[in-house]
GROMACS .gro file of C-alpha atoms in nm:
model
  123
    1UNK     CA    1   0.013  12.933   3.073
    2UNK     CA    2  -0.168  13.205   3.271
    3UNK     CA    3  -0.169  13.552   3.163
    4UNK     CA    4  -0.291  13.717   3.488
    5UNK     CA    5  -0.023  13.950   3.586
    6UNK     CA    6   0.094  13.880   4.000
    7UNK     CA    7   0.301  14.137   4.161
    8UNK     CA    8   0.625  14.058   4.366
    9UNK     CA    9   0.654  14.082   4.734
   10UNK     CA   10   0.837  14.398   4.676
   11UNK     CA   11   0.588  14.560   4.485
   12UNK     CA   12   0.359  14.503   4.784
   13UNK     CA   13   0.562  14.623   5.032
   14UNK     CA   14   0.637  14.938   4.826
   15UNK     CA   15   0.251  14.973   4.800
   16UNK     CA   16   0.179  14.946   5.182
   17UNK     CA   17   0.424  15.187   5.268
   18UNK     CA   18   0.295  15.396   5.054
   19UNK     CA   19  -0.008  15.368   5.180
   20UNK     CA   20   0.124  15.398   5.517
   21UNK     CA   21   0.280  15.735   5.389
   22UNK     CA   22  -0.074  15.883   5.242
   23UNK     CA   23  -0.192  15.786   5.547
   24UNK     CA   24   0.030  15.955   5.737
   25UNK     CA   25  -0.018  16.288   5.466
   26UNK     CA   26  -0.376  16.253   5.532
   27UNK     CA   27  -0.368  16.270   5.940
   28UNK     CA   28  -0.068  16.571   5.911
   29UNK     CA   29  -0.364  16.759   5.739
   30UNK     CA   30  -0.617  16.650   5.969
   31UNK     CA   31  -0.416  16.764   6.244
   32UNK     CA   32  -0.315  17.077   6.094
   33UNK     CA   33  -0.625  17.194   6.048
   34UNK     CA   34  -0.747  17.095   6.369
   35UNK     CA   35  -0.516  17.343   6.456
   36UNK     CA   36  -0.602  17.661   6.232
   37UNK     CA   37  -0.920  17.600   6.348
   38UNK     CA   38  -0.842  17.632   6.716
   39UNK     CA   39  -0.684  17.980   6.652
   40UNK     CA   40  -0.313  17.914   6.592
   41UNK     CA   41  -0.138  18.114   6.297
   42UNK     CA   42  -0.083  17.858   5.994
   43UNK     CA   43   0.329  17.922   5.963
   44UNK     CA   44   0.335  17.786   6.344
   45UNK     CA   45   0.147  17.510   6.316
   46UNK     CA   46   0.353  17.386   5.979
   47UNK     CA   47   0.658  17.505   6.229
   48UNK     CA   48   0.518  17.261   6.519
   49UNK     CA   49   0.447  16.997   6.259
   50UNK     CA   50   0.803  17.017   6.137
   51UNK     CA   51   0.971  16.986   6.464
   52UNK     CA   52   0.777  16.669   6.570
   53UNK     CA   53   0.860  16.526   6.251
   54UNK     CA   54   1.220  16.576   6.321
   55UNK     CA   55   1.182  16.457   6.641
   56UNK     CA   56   1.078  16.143   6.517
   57UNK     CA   57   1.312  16.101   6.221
   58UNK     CA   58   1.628  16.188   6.509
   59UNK     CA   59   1.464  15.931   6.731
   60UNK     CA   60   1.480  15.676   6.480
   61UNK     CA   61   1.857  15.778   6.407
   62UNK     CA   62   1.931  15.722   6.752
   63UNK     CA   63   1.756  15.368   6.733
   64UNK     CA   64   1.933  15.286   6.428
   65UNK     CA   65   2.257  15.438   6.576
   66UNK     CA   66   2.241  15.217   6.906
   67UNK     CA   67   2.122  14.900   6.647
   68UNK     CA   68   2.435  14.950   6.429
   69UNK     CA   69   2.647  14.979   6.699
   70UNK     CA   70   2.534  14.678   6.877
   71UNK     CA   71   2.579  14.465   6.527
   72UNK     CA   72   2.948  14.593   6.522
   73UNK     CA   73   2.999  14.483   6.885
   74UNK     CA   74   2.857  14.166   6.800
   75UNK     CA   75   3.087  14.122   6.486
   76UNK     CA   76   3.355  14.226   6.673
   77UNK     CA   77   3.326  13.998   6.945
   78UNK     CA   78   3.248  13.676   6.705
   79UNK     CA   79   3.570  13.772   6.517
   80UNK     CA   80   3.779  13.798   6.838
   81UNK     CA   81   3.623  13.509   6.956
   82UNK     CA   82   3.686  13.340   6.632
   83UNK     CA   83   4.037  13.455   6.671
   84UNK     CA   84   4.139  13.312   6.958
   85UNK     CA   85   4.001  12.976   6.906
   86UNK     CA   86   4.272  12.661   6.842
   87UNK     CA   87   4.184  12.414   6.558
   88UNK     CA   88   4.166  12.124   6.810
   89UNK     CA   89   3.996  12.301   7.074
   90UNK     CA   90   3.639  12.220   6.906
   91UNK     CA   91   3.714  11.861   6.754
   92UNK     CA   92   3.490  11.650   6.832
   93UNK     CA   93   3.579  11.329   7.010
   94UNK     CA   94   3.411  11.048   6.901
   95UNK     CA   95   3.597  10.698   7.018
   96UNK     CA   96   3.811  10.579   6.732
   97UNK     CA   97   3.764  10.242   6.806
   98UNK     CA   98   3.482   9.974   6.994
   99UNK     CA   99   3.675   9.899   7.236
  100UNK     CA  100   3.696  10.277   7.328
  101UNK     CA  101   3.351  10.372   7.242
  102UNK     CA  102   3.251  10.027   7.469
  103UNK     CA  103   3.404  10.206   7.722
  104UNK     CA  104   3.228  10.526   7.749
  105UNK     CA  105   3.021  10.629   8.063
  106UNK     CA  106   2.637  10.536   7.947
  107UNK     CA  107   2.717  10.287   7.665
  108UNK     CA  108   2.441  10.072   7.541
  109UNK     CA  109   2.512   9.829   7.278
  110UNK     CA  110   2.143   9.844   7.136
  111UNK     CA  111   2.204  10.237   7.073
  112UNK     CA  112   2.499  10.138   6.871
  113UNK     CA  113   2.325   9.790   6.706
  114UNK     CA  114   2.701   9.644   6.890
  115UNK     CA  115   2.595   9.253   6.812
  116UNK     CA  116   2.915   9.125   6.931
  117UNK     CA  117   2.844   9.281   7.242
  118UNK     CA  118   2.750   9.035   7.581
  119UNK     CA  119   2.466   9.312   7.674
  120UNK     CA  120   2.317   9.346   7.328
  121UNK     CA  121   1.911   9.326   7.299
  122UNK     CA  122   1.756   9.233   6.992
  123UNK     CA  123   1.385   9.393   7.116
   0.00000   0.00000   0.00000
């Protein structure tokens, strides 16, 4: 039995976006006081800072908007499709018999291990 503890793959995921988060944290401060420093009034920098981060959360909406909407298109047309379709329309047609599948365009008796056949190679 081992006693070391393993985290799940969730765990880790939750722990690199997290990461990913801080890190973003630490460049917004970077940035920002890039900024002060530069000569711009703190309240409009946090203003500028909060309109490019709604920029990007609305640009992601849009993604995800266009992304959903393409899914539902795509369900859509499978169901219709689906729909539409007759039973028999997608049965496959194998030869019921040997004398049918002997027959067929491209028939080999070796393929199909036919011994009765006149053509049939034992290699």
């Amino acid at each position: 039995m081992n006693l070391t503890t393993r985290i799940s793959k969730a765990e880790r995921v939750g722990r690199w976006l997290a990461r990913g988060w801080r890190g973003y944290l630490h460049s917004e401060r970077e940035v920002s006081g890039w900024l002060v420093a530069q000569g711009l009034p703190a309240p409009i920098v946090s203003t500028l800072l909060w309109i490019v981060t709604l920029a990007v959360v609305v640009g992601l909406l849009y993604t995800a908007f266009w992304l959903a909407l393409l899914l539902v298109f795509a369900v859509v047309a499978t169901w219709t499709a689906d729909k539409n379709r007759s039973d028999g329309e997608f049965a496959l047609q194998y030869p019921a018999t040997i004398e049918e599948l002997r027959n067929t365009p491209g028939y080999d008796p070796s393929l199909h291990e036919d011994t009765s056949h006149e053509m049939y190679r034992d290699d």
